[in-house]
mmCIF file of C-alpha atoms in Angstrom:
data_model
loop_
_atom_site.group_PDB
_atom_site.id
_atom_site.type_symbol
_atom_site.label_atom_id
_atom_site.label_comp_id
_atom_site.label_asym_id
_atom_site.label_seq_id
_atom_site.Cartn_x
_atom_site.Cartn_y
_atom_site.Cartn_z
ATOM 1 C CA MET A 1 114.318 110.473 26.941
ATOM 2 C CA PRO A 2 112.245 109.355 29.927
ATOM 3 C CA PRO A 3 112.056 105.598 30.517
ATOM 4 C CA ASP A 4 108.852 103.591 30.684
ATOM 5 C CA ARG A 5 109.791 101.908 33.964
ATOM 6 C CA VAL A 6 112.497 102.315 36.595
ATOM 7 C CA ALA A 7 113.565 99.590 39.002
ATOM 8 C CA ALA A 8 116.278 99.022 41.585
ATOM 9 C CA TYR A 9 118.638 96.068 41.394
ATOM 10 C CA GLY A 10 120.303 96.912 44.722
ATOM 11 C CA ASP A 11 120.138 99.209 47.717
ATOM 12 C CA HIS A 12 122.531 101.951 46.580
ATOM 13 C CA ARG A 13 121.001 104.973 44.842
ATOM 14 C CA ASP A 14 123.039 104.235 41.701
ATOM 15 C CA GLN A 15 121.885 100.622 41.508
ATOM 16 C CA VAL A 16 118.938 101.380 39.256
ATOM 17 C CA VAL A 17 117.889 100.500 35.756
ATOM 18 C CA ASP A 18 115.692 102.331 33.246
ATOM 19 C CA PHE A 19 113.482 100.166 31.058
ATOM 20 C CA HIS A 20 112.590 101.432 27.583
ATOM 21 C CA LEU A 21 109.817 99.368 25.998
ATOM 22 C CA PRO A 22 108.951 98.689 22.362
ATOM 23 C CA PRO A 23 105.732 100.038 20.825
ATOM 24 C CA SER A 24 102.556 98.461 22.120
ATOM 25 C CA GLU A 25 101.836 96.852 18.762
ATOM 26 C CA ALA A 26 105.090 94.864 18.914
ATOM 27 C CA ASP A 27 105.106 91.164 19.773
ATOM 28 C CA PRO A 28 104.327 91.096 23.524
ATOM 29 C CA HIS A 29 106.173 87.852 24.206
ATOM 30 C CA HIS A 30 109.329 87.737 22.135
ATOM 31 C CA ALA A 31 111.259 90.967 22.514
ATOM 32 C CA PRO A 32 114.992 90.539 23.057
ATOM 33 C CA LEU A 33 116.344 92.152 26.208
ATOM 34 C CA VAL A 34 119.315 94.486 25.732
ATOM 35 C CA LEU A 35 121.319 95.243 28.869
ATOM 36 C CA LEU A 36 122.849 98.585 27.944
ATOM 37 C CA PHE A 37 125.775 100.115 29.846
ATOM 38 C CA HIS A 38 126.558 103.787 29.303
ATOM 39 C CA GLY A 39 130.037 105.233 28.916
ATOM 40 C CA GLY A 40 131.725 108.260 30.404
ATOM 41 C CA ALA A 41 135.090 106.844 31.520
ATOM 42 C CA TRP A 42 133.585 105.496 34.753
ATOM 43 C CA ARG A 43 133.269 109.107 36.014
ATOM 44 C CA ALA A 44 130.322 110.363 38.054
ATOM 45 C CA PRO A 45 129.290 113.361 35.897
ATOM 46 C CA TYR A 46 128.321 110.965 33.099
ATOM 47 C CA ASP A 47 125.263 108.877 33.858
ATOM 48 C CA ARG A 48 122.668 106.875 31.959
ATOM 49 C CA ARG A 49 120.766 109.986 30.827
ATOM 50 C CA HIS A 50 123.174 110.694 27.990
ATOM 51 C CA VAL A 51 122.480 107.287 26.435
ATOM 52 C CA SER A 52 118.696 107.507 26.892
ATOM 53 C CA PRO A 53 117.970 108.708 23.306
ATOM 54 C CA PHE A 54 119.818 105.659 22.006
ATOM 55 C CA ALA A 55 117.993 103.376 24.438
ATOM 56 C CA ALA A 56 114.653 104.776 23.259
ATOM 57 C CA TYR A 57 115.782 104.352 19.648
ATOM 58 C CA LEU A 58 116.525 100.666 20.222
ATOM 59 C CA ALA A 59 113.158 100.230 21.932
ATOM 60 C CA ARG A 60 111.387 101.663 18.887
ATOM 61 C CA ARG A 61 113.127 98.967 16.858
ATOM 62 C CA GLY A 62 111.530 96.223 18.948
ATOM 63 C CA PHE A 63 113.911 95.638 21.872
ATOM 64 C CA VAL A 64 113.264 95.879 25.574
ATOM 65 C CA VAL A 65 116.212 97.983 26.707
ATOM 66 C CA ALA A 66 117.488 97.968 30.277
ATOM 67 C CA SER A 67 119.748 100.994 30.648
ATOM 68 C CA VAL A 68 121.896 100.256 33.679
ATOM 69 C CA GLU A 69 123.270 102.767 36.145
ATOM 70 C CA TYR A 70 126.275 101.833 38.268
ATOM 71 C CA ARG A 71 128.637 103.466 40.714
ATOM 72 C CA ARG A 72 131.290 105.687 39.158
ATOM 73 C CA GLY A 73 134.187 107.666 40.538
ATOM 74 C CA GLY A 74 133.682 111.064 42.092
ATOM 75 C CA GLY A 75 135.529 113.736 43.985
ATOM 76 C CA GLN A 76 136.681 117.147 42.824
ATOM 77 C CA GLU A 77 138.900 115.662 40.107
ATOM 78 C CA HIS A 78 136.192 113.257 38.893
ATOM 79 C CA HIS A 79 138.187 110.120 39.514
ATOM 80 C CA ALA A 80 137.431 107.285 37.085
ATOM 81 C CA GLY A 81 135.651 104.384 38.705
ATOM 82 C CA ARG A 82 135.240 102.990 42.195
ATOM 83 C CA TRP A 83 137.028 99.772 43.012
ATOM 84 C CA PRO A 84 135.422 97.310 43.634
ATOM 85 C CA GLU A 85 131.966 98.911 43.585
ATOM 86 C CA THR A 86 131.843 99.607 39.844
ATOM 87 C CA LEU A 87 132.459 95.963 39.013
ATOM 88 C CA ASP A 88 130.177 94.851 41.853
ATOM 89 C CA ASP A 89 127.334 96.751 40.200
ATOM 90 C CA ILE A 90 128.013 95.497 36.681
ATOM 91 C CA ALA A 91 127.975 91.908 37.940
ATOM 92 C CA ALA A 92 124.858 92.454 40.048
ATOM 93 C CA ALA A 93 122.994 94.083 37.156
ATOM 94 C CA VAL A 94 123.688 91.218 34.769
ATOM 95 C CA ASP A 95 122.672 88.668 37.398
ATOM 96 C CA THR A 96 119.528 90.524 38.482
ATOM 97 C CA VAL A 97 118.021 92.679 35.738
ATOM 98 C CA PRO A 98 116.689 89.876 33.485
ATOM 99 C CA TRP A 99 114.784 88.510 36.485
ATOM 100 C CA LEU A 100 113.571 92.016 37.337
ATOM 101 C CA ALA A 101 112.202 92.375 33.821
ATOM 102 C CA ARG A 102 110.291 89.131 34.102
ATOM 103 C CA GLY A 103 109.038 90.018 37.583
ATOM 104 C CA LEU A 104 107.685 93.297 36.210
ATOM 105 C CA ALA A 105 105.896 91.333 33.460
ATOM 106 C CA LEU A 106 107.813 93.144 30.734
ATOM 107 C CA PRO A 107 107.552 91.604 27.253
ATOM 108 C CA VAL A 108 110.973 89.938 27.203
ATOM 109 C CA ASP A 109 112.208 86.673 25.790
ATOM 110 C CA PRO A 110 114.553 85.373 28.545
ATOM 111 C CA ALA A 111 116.404 83.253 25.996
ATOM 112 C CA ARG A 112 117.506 86.327 24.057
ATOM 113 C CA VAL A 113 119.577 88.619 26.245
ATOM 114 C CA VAL A 114 122.255 90.774 24.643
ATOM 115 C CA LEU A 115 124.934 92.698 26.530
ATOM 116 C CA ALA A 116 125.758 96.047 24.949
ATOM 117 C CA GLY A 117 127.690 99.115 26.015
ATOM 118 C CA HIS A 118 129.477 102.196 24.769
ATOM 119 C CA SER A 119 133.034 103.202 25.669
ATOM 120 C CA ALA A 120 133.475 102.383 29.385
ATOM 121 C CA GLY A 121 130.102 100.682 29.054
ATOM 122 C CA GLY A 122 131.588 98.564 26.282
ATOM 123 C CA HIS A 123 134.187 97.468 28.801
ATOM 124 C CA ALA A 124 131.343 96.578 31.178
ATOM 125 C CA ALA A 125 129.615 94.404 28.576
ATOM 126 C CA LEU A 126 132.807 92.567 27.605
ATOM 127 C CA TRP A 127 133.858 92.075 31.217
ATOM 128 C CA ALA A 128 130.426 90.806 32.244
ATOM 129 C CA ALA A 129 130.602 88.176 29.499
ATOM 130 C CA ALA A 130 133.961 86.953 30.819
ATOM 131 C CA ARG A 131 133.284 86.441 34.523
ATOM 132 C CA HIS A 132 133.522 82.649 34.223
ATOM 133 C CA VAL A 133 137.148 83.145 33.146
ATOM 134 C CA LEU A 134 137.994 84.876 36.437
ATOM 135 C CA PRO A 135 139.762 82.842 39.138
ATOM 136 C CA PRO A 136 137.346 80.702 41.188
ATOM 137 C CA ASP A 137 138.167 82.620 44.364
ATOM 138 C CA CYS A 138 137.279 85.960 42.769
ATOM 139 C CA PRO A 139 133.999 87.393 44.133
ATOM 140 C CA TRP A 140 132.719 88.076 40.601
ATOM 141 C CA HIS A 141 133.444 84.566 39.297
ATOM 142 C CA LEU A 142 130.691 82.592 37.598
ATOM 143 C CA PRO A 143 130.933 78.818 37.170
ATOM 144 C CA ALA A 144 129.722 79.034 33.563
ATOM 145 C CA PRO A 145 129.289 81.686 30.873
ATOM 146 C CA PRO A 146 126.436 84.095 31.602
ATOM 147 C CA PRO A 147 123.091 83.193 29.980
ATOM 148 C CA VAL A 148 123.363 85.709 27.152
ATOM 149 C CA CYS A 149 123.350 85.169 23.418
ATOM 150 C CA GLY A 150 125.995 87.739 22.585
ATOM 151 C CA VAL A 151 127.890 90.936 23.286
ATOM 152 C CA VAL A 152 127.927 94.064 21.138
ATOM 153 C CA ALA A 153 130.559 96.497 22.408
ATOM 154 C CA LEU A 154 130.696 100.010 20.947
ATOM 155 C CA ALA A 155 134.104 101.701 20.907
ATOM 156 C CA PRO A 156 134.926 99.801 24.092
ATOM 157 C CA ILE A 157 137.829 100.323 26.462
ATOM 158 C CA ALA A 158 138.611 96.718 25.724
ATOM 159 C CA ASP A 159 142.389 96.354 25.958
ATOM 160 C CA PHE A 160 143.829 98.040 29.023
ATOM 161 C CA ALA A 161 147.468 97.940 27.910
ATOM 162 C CA THR A 162 146.705 99.816 24.711
ATOM 163 C CA ALA A 163 144.303 102.193 26.443
ATOM 164 C CA ARG A 164 146.974 103.026 29.016
ATOM 165 C CA GLU A 165 149.566 103.561 26.299
ATOM 166 C CA LEU A 166 147.251 105.984 24.512
ATOM 167 C CA ARG A 167 146.153 107.599 27.805
ATOM 168 C CA VAL A 168 142.535 107.070 26.815
ATOM 169 C CA CYS A 169 140.054 109.434 28.476
ATOM 170 C CA SER A 170 142.748 111.234 30.474
ATOM 171 C CA ASP A 171 144.295 108.107 32.023
ATOM 172 C CA ALA A 172 140.936 106.626 32.976
ATOM 173 C CA VAL A 173 142.264 103.068 33.135
ATOM 174 C CA ASP A 174 144.985 103.950 35.645
ATOM 175 C CA GLN A 175 142.432 105.782 37.760
ATOM 176 C CA PHE A 176 139.989 102.892 37.522
ATOM 177 C CA LEU A 177 142.663 100.483 38.767
ATOM 178 C CA ASP A 178 143.480 103.078 41.449
ATOM 179 C CA GLY A 179 147.156 103.588 40.755
ATOM 180 C CA GLU A 180 150.274 101.695 39.753
ATOM 181 C CA ALA A 181 150.549 99.898 43.082
ATOM 182 C CA HIS A 182 147.347 97.954 42.380
ATOM 183 C CA HIS A 183 148.001 97.096 38.720
ATOM 184 C CA PRO A 184 149.511 93.614 39.226
ATOM 185 C CA GLU A 185 146.587 92.380 41.293
ATOM 186 C CA ARG A 186 143.707 94.233 39.636
ATOM 187 C CA LEU A 187 144.516 94.409 35.936
ATOM 188 C CA PRO A 188 144.113 90.638 35.294
ATOM 189 C CA LEU A 189 140.679 90.792 36.949
ATOM 190 C CA ALA A 190 139.382 93.817 35.054
ATOM 191 C CA ASP A 191 140.968 93.797 31.585
ATOM 192 C CA PRO A 192 138.719 92.120 28.979
ATOM 193 C CA ALA A 193 141.772 91.365 26.833
ATOM 194 C CA ALA A 194 143.135 89.266 29.699
ATOM 195 C CA LEU A 195 139.892 87.310 30.102
ATOM 196 C CA LEU A 196 139.810 85.291 26.910
ATOM 197 C CA PRO A 197 138.444 83.137 25.425
ATOM 198 C CA THR A 198 134.890 83.559 26.705
ATOM 199 C CA ALA A 199 132.982 81.413 24.178
ATOM 200 C CA VAL A 200 130.345 84.186 24.116
ATOM 201 C CA PRO A 201 129.746 85.515 20.570
ATOM 202 C CA THR A 202 131.270 88.989 20.529
ATOM 203 C CA THR A 203 130.996 91.926 18.146
ATOM 204 C CA VAL A 204 132.920 95.171 18.448
ATOM 205 C CA VAL A 205 131.715 98.233 16.519
ATOM 206 C CA GLN A 206 134.410 100.863 16.119
ATOM 207 C CA GLY A 207 134.482 104.229 14.408
ATOM 208 C CA ALA A 208 137.618 104.736 12.353
ATOM 209 C CA THR A 209 137.865 108.432 13.237
ATOM 210 C CA ASP A 210 137.311 107.966 16.978
ATOM 211 C CA ILE A 211 139.763 110.119 18.947
ATOM 212 C CA ASP A 212 138.263 109.370 22.379
ATOM 213 C CA VAL A 213 138.831 105.612 22.294
ATOM 214 C CA PRO A 214 140.997 105.169 19.188
ATOM 215 C CA PRO A 215 140.609 102.128 16.914
ATOM 216 C CA ARG A 216 143.887 100.671 18.151
ATOM 217 C CA VAL A 217 142.154 99.684 21.399
ATOM 218 C CA ALA A 218 139.497 97.592 19.649
ATOM 219 C CA GLU A 219 142.051 96.156 17.242
ATOM 220 C CA ALA A 220 144.277 95.074 20.136
ATOM 221 C CA PHE A 221 141.340 93.327 21.808
ATOM 222 C CA ALA A 222 140.350 91.579 18.580
ATOM 223 C CA GLY A 223 143.938 90.455 18.125
ATOM 224 C CA ALA A 224 144.086 89.095 21.673
ATOM 225 C CA ALA A 225 140.831 87.235 21.072
ATOM 226 C CA ARG A 226 142.149 85.647 17.867
ATOM 227 C CA GLY A 227 145.299 84.620 19.710
ATOM 228 C CA ALA A 228 143.169 82.962 22.373
ATOM 229 C CA GLY A 229 141.170 81.054 19.781
ATOM 230 C CA GLN A 230 138.013 83.181 19.837
ATOM 231 C CA PRO A 231 137.518 85.259 16.713
ATOM 232 C CA VAL A 232 135.744 88.552 17.365
ATOM 233 C CA ARG A 233 133.606 90.257 14.747
ATOM 234 C CA LEU A 234 135.124 93.727 14.346
ATOM 235 C CA VAL A 235 132.876 96.139 12.446
ATOM 236 C CA ARG A 236 134.777 99.245 11.334
ATOM 237 C CA LEU A 237 132.797 102.340 10.387
ATOM 238 C CA ALA A 238 134.927 104.463 8.086
ATOM 239 C CA SER A 239 133.491 107.906 8.771
ATOM 240 C CA ALA A 240 132.310 107.561 12.385
ATOM 241 C CA GLY A 241 133.823 109.011 15.523
ATOM 242 C CA HIS A 242 133.053 108.099 19.121
ATOM 243 C CA PHE A 243 129.530 109.385 19.693
ATOM 244 C CA PRO A 244 127.696 108.680 16.410
ATOM 245 C CA LEU A 245 127.493 105.054 17.551
ATOM 246 C CA ILE A 246 124.866 106.113 20.127
ATOM 247 C CA ASP A 247 123.343 109.021 18.192
ATOM 248 C CA PRO A 248 119.930 107.963 16.795
ATOM 249 C CA THR A 249 120.257 110.518 13.989
ATOM 250 C CA ALA A 250 123.528 109.031 12.720
ATOM 251 C CA PRO A 251 123.865 106.131 10.250
ATOM 252 C CA ALA A 252 126.283 104.466 12.670
ATOM 253 C CA ALA A 253 123.458 103.914 15.167
ATOM 254 C CA ARG A 254 121.531 101.940 12.553
ATOM 255 C CA THR A 255 124.538 99.687 12.089
ATOM 256 C CA VAL A 256 124.739 99.169 15.831
ATOM 257 C CA ALA A 257 121.034 98.283 16.021
ATOM 258 C CA GLU A 258 121.469 95.778 13.199
ATOM 259 C CA GLU A 259 124.396 94.150 14.990
ATOM 260 C CA ILE A 260 122.363 93.878 18.193
ATOM 261 C CA ALA A 261 119.489 92.324 16.233
ATOM 262 C CA HIS A 262 121.918 89.857 14.665
ATOM 263 C CA ALA A 263 123.221 88.890 18.117
ATOM 264 C CA ALA A 264 119.676 88.463 19.437
ATOM 265 C CA ARG A 265 118.765 86.059 16.620
ATOM 266 C CA ARG A 266 121.416 83.511 17.542
ATOM 267 C CA THR A 267 119.436 81.767 20.289
ATOM 268 C CA ARG A 268 116.259 81.595 18.196
ATOM 269 C CA GLU A 269 118.158 79.974 15.316
ATOM 270 C CA LYS A 270 119.556 77.184 17.534
#
């Protein structure tokens, strides 16, 4: 689905964002902004185009959707991720895109920003919400939680230990961390399950029949969050696999949209 606007949030060709806008008859001043990160195991062949039908679907339901591109791994074997560029881009997008939307005079409510993502994009959303938990000398560190009202992560690669054990997406986590030699230094900076609590309201939507990112990954993250004193809302969909969560024709996508709407209401209710 073609976007309504495209903008750059950096100088690299992958540092771009597609904006999908709600219908013209929608409220022009109070649309929540959804920063949406696509999945694809951080590998280059999978870009934001495959999530564009879902982005357009959310826009029809009254959201301004910013579908973020970011640098992924490449090469003949389609390596997963680029360290540190992938995380550089996720951080830059979250810091920049809400201001881009306002600068373009898009109909967004800056007080209602929701981070959302599917699969590896779910990791991006959870990680972006946890940057204030990173060590102060880390280049991605924020001094306070990001100005978002919630996270909705869809079948996320959320717990790296469990994902590695299950060899999720053909060992994508090991490739993303760039090999065993880097695990001790990189894993604590990149694993959402190690960056808790965040104090950012968090929902995880997980299909029970998902064989790409199995439910054990989400369950491990939710357990780590409870142990850290931050309960996570875990929504289990009994008959859904991995991709119905972003398929506008599937009932699971309606559930996801409702969870995003619920997250976006939190700031307005305060």
